PDB file of C-alpha atoms in Angstrom:
ATOM      1  CA  MET C   1       5.442   2.217  -8.530  1.00  0.00           C
ATOM      2  CA  CYS C   2       5.245   0.059  -6.226  1.00  0.00           C
ATOM      3  CA  THR C   3       7.540   1.440  -2.774  1.00  0.00           C
ATOM      4  CA  VAL C   4       8.095  -0.748   0.763  1.00  0.00           C
ATOM      5  CA  SER C   5       6.485   1.363   2.432  1.00  0.00           C
ATOM      6  CA  SER C   6       3.074   1.537   0.569  1.00  0.00           C
ATOM      7  CA  CYS C   7       3.818  -2.468   0.264  1.00  0.00           C
ATOM      8  CA  GLY C   8       2.625  -2.784   3.834  1.00  0.00           C
ATOM      9  CA  GLN C   9       6.101  -4.517   4.466  1.00  0.00           C
ATOM     10  CA  GLY C  10       6.679  -2.224   7.411  1.00  0.00           C
ATOM     11  CA  ASP C  11      10.711  -1.694   7.862  1.00  0.00           C
ATOM     12  CA  GLU C  12      12.912  -4.166   7.156  1.00  0.00           C
ATOM     13  CA  ALA C  13      10.346  -6.935   7.361  1.00  0.00           C
ATOM     14  CA  ASP C  14      10.440 -10.693   8.609  1.00  0.00           C
ATOM     15  CA  HIS C  15      10.497 -13.653   5.742  1.00  0.00           C
ATOM     16  CA  ALA C  16       8.755 -16.875   7.107  1.00  0.00           C
ATOM     17  CA  ALA C  17      10.096 -20.403   4.322  1.00  0.00           C
ATOM     18  CA  PRO C  18       8.577 -20.515   1.256  1.00  0.00           C
ATOM     19  CA  SER C  19       4.960 -22.403   1.656  1.00  0.00           C
ATOM     20  CA  ASN C  20       3.248 -25.192  -0.500  1.00  0.00           C
ATOM     21  CA  ALA C  21      -0.377 -24.387  -0.645  1.00  0.00           C
ATOM     22  CA  GLN C  22      -2.272 -24.582  -3.262  1.00  0.00           C
ATOM     23  CA  GLY C  23      -2.284 -22.006  -5.975  1.00  0.00           C
ATOM     24  CA  ALA C  24       0.607 -20.602  -4.798  1.00  0.00           C
ATOM     25  CA  GLN C  25       3.105 -18.498  -6.412  1.00  0.00           C
ATOM     26  CA  ALA C  26       5.769 -22.188  -6.446  1.00  0.00           C
ATOM     27  CA  GLY C  27       9.252 -20.895  -4.068  1.00  0.00           C
ATOM     28  CA  ALA C  28       7.570 -17.173  -3.369  1.00  0.00           C
ATOM     29  CA  GLU C  29       8.724 -15.495  -0.698  1.00  0.00           C
ATOM     30  CA  ARG C  30       6.217 -14.826   2.449  1.00  0.00           C
ATOM     31  CA  LEU C  31       6.468 -12.446   5.258  1.00  0.00           C
ATOM     32  CA  ALA C  32       4.984 -14.363   7.673  1.00  0.00           C
ATOM     33  CA  GLY C  33       2.672 -18.380   7.832  1.00  0.00           C
ATOM     34  CA  SER C  34      -0.293 -16.268   9.085  1.00  0.00           C
ATOM     35  CA  LEU C  35      -1.533 -13.673   9.360  1.00  0.00           C
ATOM     36  CA  SER C  36      -1.365 -14.129  13.525  1.00  0.00           C
ATOM     37  CA  GLU C  37       2.039 -15.022  13.279  1.00  0.00           C
ATOM     38  CA  ARG C  38       2.587 -12.148  12.046  1.00  0.00           C
ATOM     39  CA  ILE C  39       1.339 -10.055  14.129  1.00  0.00           C
ATOM     40  CA  HIS C  40       3.324 -11.715  16.718  1.00  0.00           C
ATOM     41  CA  LEU C  41       6.390 -10.943  14.739  1.00  0.00           C
ATOM     42  CA  VAL C  42       5.716  -7.126  14.606  1.00  0.00           C
ATOM     43  CA  LEU C  43       5.451  -6.980  18.128  1.00  0.00           C
ATOM     44  CA  GLY C  44       8.582  -9.020  19.091  1.00  0.00           C
ATOM     45  CA  LYS C  45      10.959  -6.746  17.070  1.00  0.00           C
ATOM     46  CA  ASP C  46       8.896  -3.511  16.851  1.00  0.00           C
ATOM     47  CA  SER C  47       7.188  -2.851  19.758  1.00  0.00           C
ATOM     48  CA  ALA C  48       8.831  -0.099  21.151  1.00  0.00           C
ATOM     49  CA  ASN C  49       7.990   2.017  18.674  1.00  0.00           C
ATOM     50  CA  LEU C  50       3.995   1.663  18.108  1.00  0.00           C
ATOM     51  CA  LYS C  51       2.025   3.868  19.683  1.00  0.00           C
ATOM     52  CA  PRO C  52      -0.389   1.843  22.672  1.00  0.00           C
ATOM     53  CA  GLU C  53      -3.549   1.864  20.824  1.00  0.00           C
ATOM     54  CA  GLN C  54      -1.950   1.091  17.433  1.00  0.00           C
ATOM     55  CA  THR C  55      -0.424  -2.080  19.582  1.00  0.00           C
ATOM     56  CA  GLU C  56      -4.691  -2.558  21.210  1.00  0.00           C
ATOM     57  CA  MET C  57      -5.095  -2.910  17.572  1.00  0.00           C
ATOM     58  CA  LEU C  58      -2.961  -5.758  16.709  1.00  0.00           C
ATOM     59  CA  ASN C  59      -3.716  -8.128  20.158  1.00  0.00           C
ATOM     60  CA  ARG C  60      -7.857  -7.385  18.987  1.00  0.00           C
ATOM     61  CA  ALA C  61      -6.303  -9.227  15.877  1.00  0.00           C
ATOM     62  CA  LEU C  62      -4.452 -12.271  17.193  1.00  0.00           C
ATOM     63  CA  GLU C  63      -8.347 -12.535  19.237  1.00  0.00           C
ATOM     64  CA  ASN C  64      -9.734 -12.430  15.442  1.00  0.00           C
ATOM     65  CA  ASP C  65      -7.015 -14.987  13.609  1.00  0.00           C
ATOM     66  CA  GLY C  66      -5.509 -12.397  13.144  1.00  0.00           C
ATOM     67  CA  GLN C  67      -8.256 -10.350  10.536  1.00  0.00           C
ATOM     68  CA  VAL C  68      -8.020  -6.267  11.739  1.00  0.00           C
ATOM     69  CA  SER C  69     -11.668  -5.181  11.905  1.00  0.00           C
ATOM     70  CA  HIS C  70     -12.622  -2.753   9.336  1.00  0.00           C
ATOM     71  CA  ALA C  71     -13.420  -0.480  12.931  1.00  0.00           C
ATOM     72  CA  ASP C  72      -9.968  -0.704  14.058  1.00  0.00           C
ATOM     73  CA  TYR C  73      -9.171  -0.161  10.332  1.00  0.00           C
ATOM     74  CA  GLU C  74     -10.555   3.599  10.536  1.00  0.00           C
ATOM     75  CA  GLN C  75      -9.667   4.055  13.388  1.00  0.00           C
ATOM     76  CA  ALA C  76      -6.166   3.669  12.812  1.00  0.00           C
ATOM     77  CA  TRP C  77      -5.506   6.410  10.300  1.00  0.00           C
ATOM     78  CA  ARG C  78      -7.836   8.689  12.546  1.00  0.00           C
ATOM     79  CA  ASN C  79      -5.094   8.378  14.976  1.00  0.00           C
ATOM     80  CA  TYR C  80      -2.318   9.221  12.909  1.00  0.00           C
ATOM     81  CA  GLN C  81      -4.090  12.393  10.534  1.00  0.00           C
ATOM     82  CA  GLN C  82      -4.827  13.409  14.638  1.00  0.00           C
ATOM     83  CA  CYS C  83      -0.927  12.968  15.469  1.00  0.00           C
ATOM     84  CA  MET C  84       0.112  15.368  12.075  1.00  0.00           C
ATOM     85  CA  VAL C  85      -2.259  17.624  12.431  1.00  0.00           C
ATOM     86  CA  SER C  86      -0.916  17.740  16.401  1.00  0.00           C
ATOM     87  CA  LYS C  87       1.474  18.460  15.302  1.00  0.00           C
ATOM     88  CA  GLY C  88       1.154  21.121  13.219  1.00  0.00           C
ATOM     89  CA  TYR C  89       0.875  19.992  10.062  1.00  0.00           C
ATOM     90  CA  GLN C  90      -2.649  19.330   7.494  1.00  0.00           C
ATOM     91  CA  PRO C  91      -4.526  16.086   7.274  1.00  0.00           C
ATOM     92  CA  GLU C  92      -2.797  14.409   4.491  1.00  0.00           C
ATOM     93  CA  PRO C  93      -5.545  14.193   1.378  1.00  0.00           C
ATOM     94  CA  LEU C  94      -6.001  10.008   1.370  1.00  0.00           C
ATOM     95  CA  MET C  95      -6.963   8.488  -1.581  1.00  0.00           C
ATOM     96  CA  ARG C  96     -10.198   5.648  -0.742  1.00  0.00           C
ATOM     97  CA  TYR C  97     -11.207   2.284  -2.857  1.00  0.00           C
ATOM     98  CA  GLN C  98     -13.427  -0.910  -2.829  1.00  0.00           C
ATOM     99  CA  ASP C  99     -13.538  -2.196   0.673  1.00  0.00           C
ATOM    100  CA  GLY C 100     -12.959   0.943   2.150  1.00  0.00           C
ATOM    101  CA  LEU C 101      -8.937   0.820   2.116  1.00  0.00           C
ATOM    102  CA  TYR C 102      -6.994   3.963   1.985  1.00  0.00           C
ATOM    103  CA  ALA C 103      -3.889   4.471   0.235  1.00  0.00           C
ATOM    104  CA  SER C 104      -1.686   7.085   0.034  1.00  0.00           C
ATOM    105  CA  THR C 105      -0.765   8.716  -2.791  1.00  0.00           C
ATOM    106  CA  THR C 106       0.110  11.873  -2.066  1.00  0.00           C
ATOM    107  CA  VAL C 107       2.269  13.943  -3.816  1.00  0.00           C
ATOM    108  CA  ARG C 108       3.544  16.658  -0.843  1.00  0.00           C
ATOM    109  CA  ASN C 109       4.932  19.503  -1.199  1.00  0.00           C
ATOM    110  CA  THR C 110       8.592  19.708   0.026  1.00  0.00           C
ATOM    111  CA  LEU C 111       8.857  21.747   3.415  1.00  0.00           C
ATOM    112  CA  PRO C 112      11.216  25.826   2.964  1.00  0.00           C
ATOM    113  CA  SER C 113      13.082  24.615   5.398  1.00  0.00           C
ATOM    114  CA  LYS C 114      16.028  21.895   5.364  1.00  0.00           C
ATOM    115  CA  GLU C 115      15.135  21.807   9.579  1.00  0.00           C
ATOM    116  CA  GLN C 116      11.613  21.483   8.212  1.00  0.00           C
ATOM    117  CA  GLU C 117      11.522  19.201   6.257  1.00  0.00           C
ATOM    118  CA  GLU C 118      13.693  17.093   8.906  1.00  0.00           C
ATOM    119  CA  LYS C 119      11.206  17.410  11.263  1.00  0.00           C
ATOM    120  CA  PHE C 120       8.504  16.946   8.956  1.00  0.00           C
ATOM    121  CA  GLN C 121      10.371  13.680   8.574  1.00  0.00           C
ATOM    122  CA  GLN C 122      10.843  12.750  11.992  1.00  0.00           C
ATOM    123  CA  ASP C 123       7.137  13.312  13.161  1.00  0.00           C
ATOM    124  CA  PHE C 124       5.518  11.801   9.975  1.00  0.00           C
ATOM    125  CA  GLY C 125       8.174   8.230  10.693  1.00  0.00           C
ATOM    126  CA  GLU C 126       6.958   8.638  14.364  1.00  0.00           C
ATOM    127  CA  CYS C 127       3.183   9.586  13.516  1.00  0.00           C
ATOM    128  CA  ARG C 128       2.988   6.937  10.585  1.00  0.00           C
ATOM    129  CA  SER C 129       4.799   3.940  12.329  1.00  0.00           C
ATOM    130  CA  GLY C 130       3.150   4.379  15.717  1.00  0.00           C
ATOM    131  CA  TYR C 131      -0.861   4.171  15.259  1.00  0.00           C
ATOM    132  CA  VAL C 132      -1.248   3.324  11.454  1.00  0.00           C
ATOM    133  CA  THR C 133       2.200   1.084   9.362  1.00  0.00           C
ATOM    134  CA  TYR C 134       1.374  -2.490  10.609  1.00  0.00           C
ATOM    135  CA  VAL C 135      -2.760  -2.008  10.962  1.00  0.00           C
ATOM    136  CA  ASP C 136      -3.519  -0.888   7.716  1.00  0.00           C
ATOM    137  CA  GLU C 137      -0.682  -3.853   6.880  1.00  0.00           C
ATOM    138  CA  LEU C 138      -2.710  -6.436   8.131  1.00  0.00           C
ATOM    139  CA  TYR C 139      -5.671  -5.132   6.820  1.00  0.00           C
ATOM    140  CA  ARG C 140      -4.633  -4.965   2.915  1.00  0.00           C
ATOM    141  CA  MET C 141      -3.485  -8.485   3.596  1.00  0.00           C
ATOM    142  CA  ALA C 142      -6.622  -9.822   4.445  1.00  0.00           C
ATOM    143  CA  ILE C 143      -8.268  -8.647   1.130  1.00  0.00           C
ATOM    144  CA  GLY C 144      -5.294  -8.841  -1.234  1.00  0.00           C
ATOM    145  CA  ASN C 145      -2.711 -10.436  -0.524  1.00  0.00           C
ATOM    146  CA  GLN C 146      -3.129 -13.707   2.170  1.00  0.00           C
ATOM    147  CA  GLY C 147      -1.074 -15.613   0.592  1.00  0.00           C
ATOM    148  CA  LEU C 148       1.409 -13.564   2.463  1.00  0.00           C
ATOM    149  CA  PHE C 149       3.597 -12.435   0.046  1.00  0.00           C
ATOM    150  CA  PHE C 150       6.484 -10.716   0.534  1.00  0.00           C
ATOM    151  CA  GLU C 151       7.146  -9.777  -3.464  1.00  0.00           C
ATOM    152  CA  PRO C 152       4.596  -6.739  -3.537  1.00  0.00           C
ATOM    153  CA  THR C 153       4.571  -8.366  -8.092  1.00  0.00           C
ATOM    154  CA  VAL C 154       3.724 -11.836  -6.554  1.00  0.00           C
ATOM    155  CA  ALA C 155       0.705 -10.982  -4.257  1.00  0.00           C
ATOM    156  CA  ILE C 156      -1.030  -8.850  -7.195  1.00  0.00           C
ATOM    157  CA  VAL C 157      -0.824 -11.387  -9.423  1.00  0.00           C
ATOM    158  CA  GLN C 158      -1.852 -13.877  -6.999  1.00  0.00           C
ATOM    159  CA  CYS C 159      -4.896 -11.867  -5.688  1.00  0.00           C
ATOM    160  CA  LEU C 160      -5.575 -10.591 -10.035  1.00  0.00           C
ATOM    161  CA  LYS C 161      -5.918 -15.083 -10.332  1.00  0.00           C
ATOM    162  CA  GLU C 162      -8.383 -15.536  -7.647  1.00  0.00           C
ATOM    163  CA  LYS C 163     -10.265 -12.836  -8.753  1.00  0.00           C
ATOM    164  CA  ASP C 164     -10.485 -14.999 -12.406  1.00  0.00           C
ATOM    165  CA  LEU C 165      -8.970 -11.433 -14.111  1.00  0.00           C
ATOM    166  CA  VAL C 166      -5.967 -12.368 -15.533  1.00  0.00           C
ATOM    167  CA  PRO C 167      -5.415 -15.392 -17.561  1.00  0.00           C
ATOM    168  CA  ALA C 168      -4.111 -18.588 -15.219  1.00  0.00           C
ATOM    169  CA  ASN C 169      -0.378 -19.109 -17.170  1.00  0.00           C
ATOM    170  CA  TYR C 170      -0.013 -14.800 -16.278  1.00  0.00           C
ATOM    171  CA  THR C 171       2.599 -14.175 -14.329  1.00  0.00           C
ATOM    172  CA  PRO C 172       4.555 -11.866 -12.094  1.00  0.00           C
ATOM    173  CA  GLN C 173       6.849 -10.912 -14.702  1.00  0.00           C
ATOM    174  CA  ARG C 174       4.662 -10.949 -16.762  1.00  0.00           C
ATOM    175  CA  PHE C 175       2.785  -8.412 -14.955  1.00  0.00           C
ATOM    176  CA  SER C 176       6.368  -6.340 -14.678  1.00  0.00           C
ATOM    177  CA  GLU C 177       6.816  -6.337 -18.475  1.00  0.00           C
ATOM    178  CA  GLU C 178       3.766  -4.454 -18.143  1.00  0.00           C
ATOM    179  CA  ARG C 179       4.978  -2.564 -15.577  1.00  0.00           C
ATOM    180  CA  ASP C 180       7.252  -0.742 -17.653  1.00  0.00           C
ATOM    181  CA  ARG C 181       5.657  -0.701 -20.926  1.00  0.00           C
ATOM    182  CA  TYR C 182       2.771   0.884 -18.877  1.00  0.00           C
ATOM    183  CA  LEU C 183       5.200   3.775 -17.880  1.00  0.00           C
ATOM    184  CA  GLU C 184       6.830   3.699 -20.800  1.00  0.00           C
ATOM    185  CA  LEU C 185       4.171   5.099 -23.059  1.00  0.00           C
ATOM    186  CA  LEU C 186       2.560   6.497 -19.860  1.00  0.00           C
ATOM    187  CA  GLY C 187       6.144   9.762 -20.631  1.00  0.00           C
ATOM    188  CA  GLU C 188       5.109   9.654 -24.325  1.00  0.00           C
ATOM    189  CA  TYR C 189       1.192  10.568 -23.989  1.00  0.00           C
ATOM    190  CA  ARG C 190       1.916  12.388 -21.722  1.00  0.00           C
ATOM    191  CA  GLU C 191       5.090  14.536 -23.808  1.00  0.00           C
ATOM    192  CA  GLU C 192       2.193  14.998 -26.428  1.00  0.00           C
ATOM    193  CA  GLY C 193      -0.387  16.220 -23.997  1.00  0.00           C
ATOM    194  CA  SER C 194      -2.713  13.329 -24.453  1.00  0.00           C
ATOM    195  CA  ALA C 195      -5.735  14.484 -21.960  1.00  0.00           C
ATOM    196  CA  ASP C 196      -5.636  10.881 -21.315  1.00  0.00           C
ATOM    197  CA  ALA C 197      -2.533   9.735 -21.315  1.00  0.00           C
ATOM    198  CA  ASN C 198      -2.887   7.371 -18.089  1.00  0.00           C
ATOM    199  CA  ALA C 199      -5.983   5.518 -19.616  1.00  0.00           C
ATOM    200  CA  ARG C 200      -4.774   5.311 -23.216  1.00  0.00           C
ATOM    201  CA  ALA C 201      -1.243   3.917 -21.562  1.00  0.00           C
ATOM    202  CA  ARG C 202      -2.748   2.212 -19.138  1.00  0.00           C
ATOM    203  CA  ARG C 203      -5.387   0.339 -22.146  1.00  0.00           C
ATOM    204  CA  GLU C 204      -2.790  -0.373 -24.196  1.00  0.00           C
ATOM    205  CA  SER C 205       0.250  -2.162 -21.949  1.00  0.00           C
ATOM    206  CA  PHE C 206      -1.830  -4.176 -18.918  1.00  0.00           C
ATOM    207  CA  THR C 207      -4.025  -7.510 -19.308  1.00  0.00           C
ATOM    208  CA  PRO C 208      -5.792  -6.888 -15.978  1.00  0.00           C
ATOM    209  CA  ASP C 209      -8.700  -4.345 -16.836  1.00  0.00           C
ATOM    210  CA  PHE C 210      -8.575  -1.108 -14.514  1.00  0.00           C
ATOM    211  CA  GLY C 211     -12.115  -0.183 -15.643  1.00  0.00           C
ATOM    212  CA  LYS C 212     -12.764  -3.252 -12.891  1.00  0.00           C
ATOM    213  CA  ALA C 213     -12.568  -1.900  -9.424  1.00  0.00           C
ATOM    214  CA  ASP C 214     -11.374  -5.715  -8.570  1.00  0.00           C
ATOM    215  CA  VAL C 215      -8.272  -5.476 -10.512  1.00  0.00           C
ATOM    216  CA  MET C 216      -7.911  -1.636  -9.210  1.00  0.00           C
ATOM    217  CA  THR C 217      -8.162  -3.761  -5.426  1.00  0.00           C
ATOM    218  CA  CYS C 218      -5.667  -6.105  -6.049  1.00  0.00           C
ATOM    219  CA  MET C 219      -3.307  -3.050  -6.944  1.00  0.00           C
ATOM    220  CA  VAL C 220      -3.651  -0.678  -3.886  1.00  0.00           C
ATOM    221  CA  SER C 221      -4.035  -4.033  -1.858  1.00  0.00           C
ATOM    222  CA  ASN C 222      -0.306  -4.087  -2.363  1.00  0.00           C
ATOM    223  CA  GLY C 223       0.938  -1.046  -2.904  1.00  0.00           C
ATOM    224  CA  TRP C 224      -0.287   0.483  -6.197  1.00  0.00           C
ATOM    225  CA  ASP C 225       0.465   3.897  -6.343  1.00  0.00           C
ATOM    226  CA  PRO C 226      -1.311   5.897  -8.804  1.00  0.00           C
ATOM    227  CA  PRO C 227       0.391   8.085 -11.677  1.00  0.00           C
ATOM    228  CA  SER C 228       1.064  11.845  -9.825  1.00  0.00           C
ATOM    229  CA  ASP C 229      -2.063  13.271 -11.607  1.00  0.00           C
ATOM    230  CA  GLU C 230      -4.607  11.147 -10.126  1.00  0.00           C
ATOM    231  CA  ARG C 231      -2.957  12.527  -6.791  1.00  0.00           C
ATOM    232  CA  ALA C 232      -4.537  15.371  -4.654  1.00  0.00           C
ATOM    233  CA  PRO C 233      -1.730  17.406  -3.459  1.00  0.00           C
ATOM    234  CA  TRP C 234      -0.179  17.643   0.139  1.00  0.00           C
ATOM    235  CA  ASN C 235       1.054  20.872   1.374  1.00  0.00           C
ATOM    236  CA  PRO C 236       1.447  20.147   5.069  1.00  0.00           C
ATOM    237  CA  LEU C 237       1.797  23.296   6.501  1.00  0.00           C
ATOM    238  CA  GLY C 238      -1.197  24.519   4.727  1.00  0.00           C
TER     239      GLY C 238
END
């Protein structure tokens, strides 16, 4: 449901020592102590993979307490799409949510040959990592993971609590249990041919109300992947 690439942790994320800040999930690992510290970690370990445009955006964010501007966020995604187009691919369809958040939740068609697939993976990695990965991560953290928690389920639950969308005693473990139940029900309802399988499964398994935009903000900003029947297909070769 939530992968490393989609949860905004870059590659191998650096961990910061747990903080005892009020309202935080006790003992939870963090990516850094602040957005600015996270940027310094990124620039220190992964600068060779960043295109100058993304490096400039991160440096601008450092001048703004680690906050990536909406303009830079939009431009980073445009730069990524243009990079893919320049390499001969169709732009990736992106889903957009509240607060202008983009979610890369496409179902991609496998390419005809092994050579084409390997080249695509290399090109995709270069464009995504080079132009948008960390700008995207930092922008989403500022919206839905201000505690910079390493574990996405911890970040989601904290976000939901801060917005009073779940009870105070709601835990990451409970969220994980509800997610597992959701996936189980989703499979059952699809087998039955239910037209609203996803909506039914969400409604009957999760405490948060997915009909509320703020719930989706907490989910998407922390890498929530919608089910495949909600995603746009992408054929990179057209």
